[in-house]
GROMACS .gro file of N, CA and C in nm:
model
  231
    1MET      N    1  -2.832  -3.176  -2.471
    1MET     CA    2  -2.689  -3.160  -2.483
    1MET      C    3  -2.648  -3.031  -2.414
    2PRO      N    4  -2.548  -3.034  -2.325
    2PRO     CA    5  -2.508  -2.913  -2.254
    2PRO      C    6  -2.438  -2.814  -2.347
    3SER      N    7  -2.452  -2.691  -2.314
    3SER     CA    8  -2.391  -2.585  -2.392
    3SER      C    9  -2.240  -2.583  -2.369
    4THR      N   10  -2.164  -2.556  -2.474
    4THR     CA   11  -2.018  -2.551  -2.462
    4THR      C   12  -1.967  -2.407  -2.467
    5ARG      N   13  -2.053  -2.312  -2.445
    5ARG     CA   14  -2.011  -2.171  -2.445
    5ARG      C   15  -1.918  -2.142  -2.328
    6GLN      N   16  -1.816  -2.066  -2.355
    6GLN     CA   17  -1.723  -2.024  -2.251
    6GLN      C   18  -1.783  -1.904  -2.176
    7PRO      N   19  -1.754  -1.892  -2.047
    7PRO     CA   20  -1.801  -1.773  -1.975
    7PRO      C   21  -1.736  -1.647  -2.031
    8SER      N   22  -1.806  -1.537  -2.021
    8SER     CA   23  -1.753  -1.411  -2.073
    8SER      C   24  -1.636  -1.362  -1.987
    9LEU      N   25  -1.565  -1.264  -2.042
    9LEU     CA   26  -1.454  -1.204  -1.968
    9LEU      C   27  -1.504  -1.140  -1.838
   10LEU      N   28  -1.623  -1.083  -1.842
   10LEU     CA   29  -1.681  -1.022  -1.722
   10LEU      C   30  -1.700  -1.127  -1.613
   11ALA      N   31  -1.745  -1.245  -1.652
   11ALA     CA   32  -1.766  -1.352  -1.554
   11ALA      C   33  -1.632  -1.410  -1.506
   12ARG      N   34  -1.538  -1.427  -1.598
   12ARG     CA   35  -1.409  -1.485  -1.561
   12ARG      C   36  -1.325  -1.389  -1.478
   13GLY      N   37  -1.334  -1.262  -1.506
   13GLY     CA   38  -1.252  -1.164  -1.436
   13GLY      C   39  -1.329  -1.080  -1.337
   14ALA      N   40  -1.435  -1.134  -1.280
   14ALA     CA   41  -1.522  -1.057  -1.191
   14ALA      C   42  -1.446  -1.002  -1.071
   15VAL      N   43  -1.363  -1.084  -1.010
   15VAL     CA   44  -1.285  -1.037  -0.894
   15VAL      C   45  -1.188  -0.928  -0.937
   16GLY      N   46  -1.128  -0.944  -1.054
   16GLY     CA   47  -1.037  -0.841  -1.105
   16GLY      C   48  -1.107  -0.708  -1.128
   17PHE      N   49  -1.226  -0.715  -1.188
   17PHE     CA   50  -1.302  -0.591  -1.210
   17PHE      C   51  -1.343  -0.529  -1.077
   18TRP      N   52  -1.378  -0.613  -0.980
   18TRP     CA   53  -1.415  -0.562  -0.848
   18TRP      C   54  -1.297  -0.492  -0.782
   19LEU      N   55  -1.179  -0.554  -0.786
   19LEU     CA   56  -1.060  -0.492  -0.727
   19LEU      C   57  -1.021  -0.364  -0.801
   20LEU      N   58  -1.033  -0.367  -0.933
   20LEU     CA   59  -1.002  -0.248  -1.013
   20LEU      C   60  -1.093  -0.131  -0.975
   21GLY      N   61  -1.222  -0.159  -0.963
   21GLY     CA   62  -1.317  -0.053  -0.926
   21GLY      C   63  -1.294  -0.003  -0.785
   22LEU      N   64  -1.267  -0.095  -0.693
   22LEU     CA   65  -1.240  -0.057  -0.555
   22LEU      C   66  -1.115   0.030  -0.546
   23GLY      N   67  -1.012  -0.008  -0.620
   23GLY     CA   68  -0.889   0.070  -0.621
   23GLY      C   69  -0.908   0.207  -0.684
   24ALA      N   70  -0.987   0.213  -0.791
   24ALA     CA   71  -1.014   0.342  -0.856
   24ALA      C   72  -1.089   0.436  -0.762
   25LEU      N   73  -1.187   0.381  -0.691
   25LEU     CA   74  -1.259   0.464  -0.594
   25LEU      C   75  -1.167   0.508  -0.480
   26GLY      N   76  -1.076   0.421  -0.439
   26GLY     CA   77  -0.979   0.457  -0.336
   26GLY      C   78  -0.884   0.566  -0.382
   27LEU      N   79  -0.841   0.559  -0.508
   27LEU     CA   80  -0.754   0.665  -0.561
   27LEU      C   81  -0.828   0.799  -0.565
   28LEU      N   82  -0.954   0.793  -0.604
   28LEU     CA   83  -1.035   0.915  -0.605
   28LEU      C   84  -1.049   0.972  -0.465
   29ARG      N   85  -1.078   0.886  -0.369
   29ARG     CA   86  -1.093   0.930  -0.230
   29ARG      C   87  -0.962   0.985  -0.175
   30GLY      N   88  -0.851   0.918  -0.208
   30GLY     CA   89  -0.720   0.966  -0.164
   30GLY      C   90  -0.686   1.101  -0.224
   31ALA      N   91  -0.718   1.119  -0.353
   31ALA     CA   92  -0.693   1.247  -0.418
   31ALA      C   93  -0.780   1.357  -0.356
   32MET      N   94  -0.905   1.325  -0.326
   32MET     CA   95  -0.991   1.423  -0.261
   32MET      C   96  -0.934   1.465  -0.126
   33ARG      N   97  -0.880   1.369  -0.053
   33ARG     CA   98  -0.821   1.399   0.077
   33ARG      C   99  -0.693   1.482   0.062
   34ALA      N  100  -0.612   1.448  -0.040
   34ALA     CA  101  -0.486   1.520  -0.061
   34ALA      C  102  -0.508   1.664  -0.107
   35PHE      N  103  -0.613   1.687  -0.185
   35PHE     CA  104  -0.639   1.821  -0.238
   35PHE      C  105  -0.746   1.895  -0.158
   36ARG      N  106  -0.773   1.851  -0.037
   36ARG     CA  107  -0.880   1.907   0.044
   36ARG      C  108  -0.863   2.057   0.068
   37HIS      N  109  -0.742   2.102   0.094
   37HIS     CA  110  -0.719   2.242   0.129
   37HIS      C  111  -0.640   2.315   0.021
   38GLY      N  112  -0.660   2.281  -0.103
   38GLY     CA  113  -0.591   2.350  -0.212
   38GLY      C  114  -0.486   2.261  -0.277
   39PRO      N  115  -0.360   2.304  -0.276
   39PRO     CA  116  -0.256   2.225  -0.343
   39PRO      C  117  -0.234   2.089  -0.275
   40PHE      N  118  -0.170   2.000  -0.349
   40PHE     CA  119  -0.147   1.864  -0.300
   40PHE      C  120  -0.071   1.868  -0.168
   41ALA      N  121  -0.133   1.815  -0.063
   41ALA     CA  122  -0.072   1.808   0.069
   41ALA      C  123  -0.113   1.676   0.132
   42ALA      N  124  -0.028   1.574   0.116
   42ALA     CA  125  -0.062   1.442   0.164
   42ALA      C  126   0.010   1.412   0.295
   43ASP      N  127  -0.068   1.372   0.395
   43ASP     CA  128  -0.008   1.326   0.519
   43ASP      C  129   0.013   1.175   0.510
   44THR      N  130   0.056   1.114   0.617
   44THR     CA  131   0.088   0.971   0.616
   44THR      C  132  -0.034   0.886   0.582
   45ILE      N  133  -0.147   0.917   0.640
   45ILE     CA  134  -0.269   0.840   0.614
   45ILE      C  135  -0.306   0.849   0.467
   46THR      N  136  -0.295   0.965   0.408
   46THR     CA  137  -0.328   0.983   0.267
   46THR      C  138  -0.233   0.902   0.179
   47TRP      N  139  -0.104   0.902   0.211
   47TRP     CA  140  -0.008   0.824   0.133
   47TRP      C  141  -0.039   0.675   0.142
   48VAL      N  142  -0.072   0.626   0.260
   48VAL     CA  143  -0.107   0.485   0.275
   48VAL      C  144  -0.231   0.454   0.193
   49TRP      N  145  -0.329   0.542   0.195
   49TRP     CA  146  -0.451   0.524   0.119
   49TRP      C  147  -0.421   0.519  -0.031
   50LEU      N  148  -0.339   0.614  -0.080
   50LEU     CA  149  -0.307   0.620  -0.222
   50LEU      C  150  -0.225   0.499  -0.267
   51ILE      N  151  -0.126   0.460  -0.190
   51ILE     CA  152  -0.043   0.346  -0.226
   51ILE      C  153  -0.124   0.217  -0.223
   52GLY      N  154  -0.206   0.199  -0.121
   52GLY     CA  155  -0.290   0.080  -0.113
   52GLY      C  156  -0.389   0.073  -0.228
   53SER      N  157  -0.446   0.186  -0.265
   53SER     CA  158  -0.539   0.189  -0.377
   53SER      C  159  -0.468   0.160  -0.509
   54ALA      N  160  -0.348   0.212  -0.525
   54ALA     CA  161  -0.271   0.184  -0.647
   54ALA      C  162  -0.238   0.035  -0.656
   55ILE      N  163  -0.208  -0.027  -0.544
   55ILE     CA  164  -0.181  -0.171  -0.544
   55ILE      C  165  -0.307  -0.249  -0.582
   56LEU      N  166  -0.422  -0.207  -0.530
   56LEU     CA  167  -0.548  -0.272  -0.567
   56LEU      C  168  -0.576  -0.259  -0.717
   57VAL      N  169  -0.550  -0.143  -0.774
   57VAL     CA  170  -0.570  -0.123  -0.918
   57VAL      C  171  -0.477  -0.217  -0.995
   58LEU      N  172  -0.352  -0.226  -0.953
   58LEU     CA  173  -0.255  -0.312  -1.021
   58LEU      C  174  -0.296  -0.459  -1.013
   59VAL      N  175  -0.335  -0.505  -0.895
   59VAL     CA  176  -0.376  -0.645  -0.879
   59VAL      C  177  -0.502  -0.673  -0.961
   60GLY      N  178  -0.596  -0.580  -0.962
   60GLY     CA  179  -0.717  -0.598  -1.041
   60GLY      C  180  -0.687  -0.604  -1.190
   61ALA      N  181  -0.600  -0.516  -1.238
   61ALA     CA  182  -0.564  -0.517  -1.380
   61ALA      C  183  -0.492  -0.646  -1.417
   62LEU      N  184  -0.405  -0.694  -1.330
   62LEU     CA  185  -0.336  -0.820  -1.357
   62LEU      C  186  -0.433  -0.938  -1.360
   63ALA      N  187  -0.531  -0.937  -1.270
   63ALA     CA  188  -0.630  -1.045  -1.268
   63ALA      C  189  -0.715  -1.044  -1.395
   64ILE      N  190  -0.751  -0.927  -1.443
   64ILE     CA  191  -0.829  -0.916  -1.567
   64ILE      C  192  -0.744  -0.962  -1.686
   65ALA      N  193  -0.619  -0.920  -1.690
   65ALA     CA  194  -0.530  -0.962  -1.798
   65ALA      C  195  -0.511  -1.113  -1.798
   66ARG      N  196  -0.497  -1.170  -1.681
   66ARG     CA  197  -0.481  -1.315  -1.670
   66ARG      C  198  -0.607  -1.388  -1.718
   67ALA      N  199  -0.724  -1.338  -1.682
   67ALA     CA  200  -0.849  -1.399  -1.727
   67ALA      C  201  -0.863  -1.386  -1.879
   68ALA      N  202  -0.824  -1.273  -1.934
   68ALA     CA  203  -0.833  -1.254  -2.079
   68ALA      C  204  -0.735  -1.347  -2.151
   69ARG      N  205  -0.616  -1.363  -2.096
   69ARG     CA  206  -0.517  -1.452  -2.158
   69ARG      C  207  -0.565  -1.596  -2.152
   70ARG      N  208  -0.622  -1.637  -2.039
   70ARG     CA  209  -0.675  -1.774  -2.028
   70ARG      C  210  -0.787  -1.797  -2.129
   71ARG      N  211  -0.871  -1.699  -2.145
   71ARG     CA  212  -0.981  -1.713  -2.242
   71ARG      C  213  -0.926  -1.726  -2.383
   72ARG      N  214  -0.827  -1.643  -2.416
   72ARG     CA  215  -0.767  -1.648  -2.548
   72ARG      C  216  -0.701  -1.784  -2.571
   73ASP      N  217  -0.631  -1.834  -2.469
   73ASP     CA  218  -0.565  -1.965  -2.481
   73ASP      C  219  -0.667  -2.077  -2.493
   74ASP      N  220  -0.780  -2.068  -2.422
   74ASP     CA  221  -0.885  -2.169  -2.432
   74ASP      C  222  -0.952  -2.167  -2.568
   75ASP      N  223  -0.963  -2.047  -2.627
   75ASP     CA  224  -1.027  -2.036  -2.760
   75ASP      C  225  -0.940  -2.095  -2.869
   76THR      N  226  -0.809  -2.086  -2.855
   76THR     CA  227  -0.720  -2.138  -2.958
   76THR      C  228  -0.696  -2.288  -2.944
   77ALA      N  229  -0.720  -2.342  -2.825
   77ALA     CA  230  -0.695  -2.485  -2.804
   77ALA      C  231  -0.809  -2.572  -2.849
   0.00000   0.00000   0.00000
């Protein structure tokens, strides 16, 4: 008889966790670039890096939340 276990949140939201981690590393890298010479001094490239990384974090968090909501809905049904 096949198992009826649902995949874990880690398995369901793997892409979300990957995007979240990638975005977090990008934010760290952008902050390192912005604070390279002391106080915050961001040029255009740094702003693009920071904004793009923030978008990746947002998309990853939304994907994880969606996977968690689907799991919760599947458990109640």
